CSV table of C-alpha atoms in Angstrom, one decimal:
chain,number,residue,atom,x,y,z
A,339,MET,CA,-51.0,6.3,95.5
A,340,SER,CA,-51.9,5.9,91.9
A,341,ARG,CA,-50.4,3.5,89.4
A,342,ALA,CA,-51.3,2.2,85.9
A,343,THR,CA,-55.0,1.9,85.2
A,344,VAL,CA,-56.6,-1.5,85.0
A,345,SER,CA,-60.1,-2.7,84.1
A,346,ASP,CA,-62.8,-3.0,86.7
A,347,PRO,CA,-62.6,-3.9,89.5
A,348,VAL,CA,-59.8,-1.6,90.7
A,349,VAL,CA,-57.7,-3.9,92.9
A,350,SER,CA,-55.8,-2.7,96.0
A,351,GLY,CA,-53.2,-5.0,97.7
A,352,VAL,CA,-52.7,-5.4,101.4
A,353,VAL,CA,-49.8,-7.0,103.2
A,354,LEU,CA,-50.7,-8.2,106.7
A,355,ALA,CA,-47.6,-7.7,108.8
A,356,ALA,CA,-48.8,-6.7,112.3
A,357,GLY,CA,-48.4,-9.9,114.3
A,358,ALA,CA,-46.0,-10.6,117.1
A,359,SER,CA,-44.4,-13.7,115.5
A,360,ARG,CA,-44.5,-15.6,118.8
A,361,ARG,CA,-43.8,-19.0,117.1
A,362,PHE,CA,-40.9,-17.5,115.2
A,363,GLY,CA,-39.3,-16.1,118.3
A,364,ARG,CA,-38.5,-12.7,116.8
A,365,PRO,CA,-40.1,-10.2,114.3
A,366,LYS,CA,-40.8,-12.5,111.4
A,367,GLN,CA,-41.6,-9.5,109.2
A,368,LEU,CA,-37.9,-8.4,109.4
A,369,ALA,CA,-36.3,-11.8,108.9
A,370,SER,CA,-33.9,-11.5,106.0
A,371,TRP,CA,-34.1,-14.0,103.1
A,372,CYS,CA,-32.1,-13.5,100.0
A,373,GLY,CA,-31.1,-10.1,101.2
A,374,GLN,CA,-34.6,-8.8,101.9
A,375,PRO,CA,-36.8,-8.7,104.9
A,376,LEU,CA,-39.9,-10.8,104.4
A,377,VAL,CA,-42.2,-7.8,104.6
A,378,VAL,CA,-40.3,-6.0,101.9
A,379,ARG,CA,-40.5,-9.1,99.6
A,380,ALA,CA,-44.3,-9.3,100.1
A,381,ALA,CA,-44.8,-5.6,99.4
A,382,GLU,CA,-42.6,-5.7,96.3
A,383,LEU,CA,-44.7,-8.7,95.1
A,384,LEU,CA,-47.8,-6.7,95.1
A,385,ILE,CA,-46.1,-3.6,93.6
A,386,ALA,CA,-44.9,-5.7,90.7
A,387,ALA,CA,-48.4,-7.2,90.0
A,388,PRO,CA,-49.8,-5.4,86.9
A,389,SER,CA,-53.4,-5.6,88.1
A,390,VAL,CA,-52.8,-4.1,91.6
A,391,ARG,CA,-53.3,-0.3,91.7
A,392,SER,CA,-52.2,0.5,95.3
A,393,VAL,CA,-50.4,-1.3,98.1
A,394,GLN,CA,-50.9,-1.0,101.9
A,395,VAL,CA,-49.0,-2.7,104.7
A,396,VAL,CA,-50.7,-3.1,108.0
A,397,VAL,CA,-48.1,-2.9,110.9
A,398,GLY,CA,-48.6,-3.4,114.6
A,399,SER,CA,-46.0,-5.3,116.7
A,400,HIS,CA,-42.6,-3.7,116.0
A,401,GLY,CA,-44.5,-1.3,113.8
A,402,GLN,CA,-41.8,1.4,113.7
A,403,GLU,CA,-39.1,-1.0,112.6
A,404,VAL,CA,-41.3,-2.7,110.0
A,405,ALA,CA,-42.3,0.7,108.6
A,406,ALA,CA,-38.7,1.8,108.4
A,407,ALA,CA,-37.8,-1.3,106.3
A,408,LEU,CA,-40.5,-0.2,103.8
A,409,VAL,CA,-39.6,3.5,103.6
A,410,HIS,CA,-38.1,3.2,100.1
A,411,LEU,CA,-41.2,1.6,98.6
A,412,GLU,CA,-44.4,3.2,97.2
A,413,VAL,CA,-46.7,1.8,99.8
A,414,GLU,CA,-49.1,3.2,102.4
A,415,ILE,CA,-48.3,2.2,106.0
A,416,VAL,CA,-51.4,1.4,108.1
A,417,HIS,CA,-50.5,1.6,111.8
A,418,HIS,CA,-52.8,-0.7,113.7
A,419,PRO,CA,-52.6,-0.2,117.5
A,420,GLY,CA,-55.2,-3.0,118.1
A,421,TRP,CA,-53.1,-5.6,116.4
A,422,SER,CA,-53.0,-7.9,119.4
A,423,ALA,CA,-56.7,-8.6,118.9
A,424,GLY,CA,-55.8,-10.9,116.1
A,425,GLN,CA,-55.4,-11.0,112.3
A,426,ALA,CA,-59.0,-10.2,111.7
A,427,SER,CA,-58.6,-6.8,113.3
A,428,SER,CA,-55.6,-6.1,111.1
A,429,LEU,CA,-57.8,-7.0,108.1
A,430,ALA,CA,-60.5,-4.6,109.3
A,431,ALA,CA,-58.0,-1.9,109.7
A,432,ALA,CA,-56.8,-2.4,106.1
A,433,VAL,CA,-60.3,-2.3,104.7
A,434,ASP,CA,-61.0,0.9,106.6
A,435,ALA,CA,-57.9,2.5,105.0
A,436,LEU,CA,-58.6,1.4,101.4
A,437,PRO,CA,-58.8,4.0,98.7
A,438,SER,CA,-62.4,5.0,97.8
A,439,ALA,CA,-61.9,3.6,94.3
A,440,ALA,CA,-61.0,0.1,95.4
A,441,GLY,CA,-63.3,-2.4,93.9
A,442,ALA,CA,-61.5,-5.5,95.2
A,443,LEU,CA,-58.8,-6.3,97.8
A,444,VAL,CA,-56.0,-8.9,97.5
A,445,ILE,CA,-54.6,-10.0,100.8
A,446,VAL,CA,-51.0,-11.3,101.1
A,447,PRO,CA,-49.4,-12.2,104.4
A,448,CYS,CA,-45.7,-11.4,104.9
A,449,ASP,CA,-44.8,-15.0,105.5
A,450,GLN,CA,-45.3,-16.7,102.1
A,451,PRO,CA,-42.1,-15.6,100.5
A,452,LEU,CA,-42.3,-18.1,97.6
A,453,LEU,CA,-45.4,-16.5,96.1
A,454,ALA,CA,-44.9,-15.1,92.6
A,455,VAL,CA,-46.5,-12.3,90.7
A,456,THR,CA,-48.1,-14.9,88.4
A,457,ASP,CA,-49.8,-16.4,91.5
A,458,ILE,CA,-51.3,-13.0,92.4
A,459,GLU,CA,-52.4,-12.4,88.8
A,460,ARG,CA,-54.1,-15.9,88.6
A,461,LEU,CA,-56.1,-15.1,91.7
A,462,ILE,CA,-57.2,-11.7,90.3
A,463,ALA,CA,-58.1,-13.3,87.0
A,464,ALA,CA,-60.2,-15.9,88.7
A,465,LEU,CA,-62.4,-13.2,90.2
A,466,ALA,CA,-64.9,-13.7,87.4
A,467,PRO,CA,-68.3,-11.9,87.4
A,468,THR,CA,-69.9,-14.9,89.2
A,469,ALA,CA,-67.3,-15.1,91.9
A,470,GLU,CA,-67.4,-13.0,95.1
A,471,ALA,CA,-63.8,-14.0,96.0
A,472,ALA,CA,-60.9,-16.1,94.8
A,473,ALA,CA,-58.5,-17.9,97.2
A,474,CYS,CA,-55.6,-20.2,97.3
A,475,ASP,CA,-56.7,-23.8,97.5
A,476,ARG,CA,-54.4,-26.0,99.7
A,477,ASP,CA,-55.8,-29.5,99.7
A,478,GLY,CA,-59.4,-28.3,99.7
A,479,ILE,CA,-58.8,-25.6,102.4
A,480,LEU,CA,-59.1,-22.0,101.1
A,481,GLY,CA,-56.8,-19.3,102.4
A,482,THR,CA,-54.4,-16.6,101.6
A,483,PRO,CA,-53.5,-15.2,99.3
A,484,ALA,CA,-57.1,-14.3,98.5
A,485,VAL,CA,-59.1,-11.6,96.6
A,486,PHE,CA,-62.4,-10.2,97.7
A,487,ARG,CA,-64.9,-8.0,95.9
A,488,ARG,CA,-66.0,-4.7,97.4
A,489,ASP,CA,-69.4,-6.1,98.3
A,490,LEU,CA,-67.6,-8.2,100.9
A,491,PHE,CA,-65.7,-5.4,102.6
A,492,PRO,CA,-68.4,-5.0,105.3
A,493,ARG,CA,-68.1,-8.7,106.1
A,494,LEU,CA,-64.3,-8.4,106.3
A,495,ARG,CA,-64.6,-5.6,108.7
A,496,SER,CA,-66.9,-7.7,111.0
A,497,LEU,CA,-64.6,-10.7,111.4
A,498,GLY,CA,-63.0,-11.5,114.7
A,499,GLY,CA,-60.2,-13.6,116.1
A,500,ASP,CA,-56.9,-14.7,114.7
A,501,ARG,CA,-58.0,-16.7,111.6
A,502,GLY,CA,-58.5,-13.7,109.4
A,503,ALA,CA,-60.8,-14.5,106.5
A,504,ARG,CA,-60.3,-18.3,106.6
A,505,ASP,CA,-63.7,-19.1,108.1
A,506,LEU,CA,-65.5,-16.7,105.7
A,507,LEU,CA,-63.8,-18.4,102.7
A,508,ASN,CA,-64.6,-21.9,103.9
A,509,GLY,CA,-68.0,-21.4,105.4
A,510,GLY,CA,-69.9,-22.2,102.3
A,511,SER,CA,-71.8,-18.8,102.1
A,512,LEU,CA,-69.6,-17.3,99.4
A,513,ALA,CA,-69.1,-18.0,95.7
A,514,VAL,CA,-65.3,-18.5,95.9
A,515,ALA,CA,-63.1,-19.4,92.9
A,516,ALA,CA,-60.5,-21.9,94.2
A,517,VAL,CA,-57.1,-21.4,92.7
A,518,PRO,CA,-54.6,-24.2,93.3
A,519,LEU,CA,-51.1,-23.0,93.9
A,520,SER,CA,-47.9,-25.1,94.3
A,521,ALA,CA,-47.2,-26.4,97.8
A,522,ALA,CA,-44.1,-24.3,97.9
A,523,ALA,CA,-45.8,-21.1,96.9
A,524,ALA,CA,-48.6,-21.5,99.4
A,525,ALA,CA,-46.3,-22.5,102.3
A,526,ASP,CA,-46.3,-20.3,105.4
A,527,VAL,CA,-43.1,-19.5,107.3
A,528,ASP,CA,-44.3,-19.8,110.9
A,529,THR,CA,-41.2,-21.2,112.7
A,530,PRO,CA,-37.4,-20.9,112.5
A,531,ALA,CA,-37.4,-24.5,111.0
A,532,ASP,CA,-39.8,-23.3,108.2
A,533,PHE,CA,-37.4,-20.4,107.5
A,534,ALA,CA,-34.4,-22.7,107.4
A,535,ARG,CA,-36.1,-24.8,104.7
A,536,LEU,CA,-36.5,-21.9,102.3
A,537,PRO,CA,-34.4,-22.6,99.1
A,538,ALA,CA,-31.2,-20.6,98.7
A,539,SER,CA,-32.1,-18.6,101.8
A,540,SER,CA,-29.6,-16.2,103.2
A,541,GLY,CA,-29.1,-13.6,105.9
A,542,GLU,CA,-29.9,-13.8,109.5
A,543,ARG,CA,-31.2,-17.1,110.9
């Protein structure tokens, strides 16, 4: 998929939407807020970001239903049969499927629905020549959304467990640009109570 050209690095976007949502009690990816499934909102966020050239969505648990919700969008669906191994395996699957031109990767989970395009653009802009990555800073802890340069793709492929890139970002071995986001924008929706607290939320509870 090709979109408007941007300056180096060419940025690809990935939505991680493969998990089983055990704490949520049902497929969180498909929970409807303001008339949209959360996974659709996350994908549209990256599509709308001017600096993002392509968008992939990694699906696993309930993969067919999640893919069906995205059929109207210009995204690549990455089916990940090994999703139960944890978030890191989903990230590795995304890296393996990236376009060859990708010079950087921005990761967005499907459960941060209050993120805005401006948040994504701030992260990408923070990826200065001296930074290997840029990440959301929540009270000194770095996490998603996050952007990684191509040089880090092999390290992203080698991660394990269910913490994704969090340990890599916070391990002190990378030059990471910390980007503070508002508490609301950075908040995860992990439980039905989290979902109920979303402002002006609508749809299925």
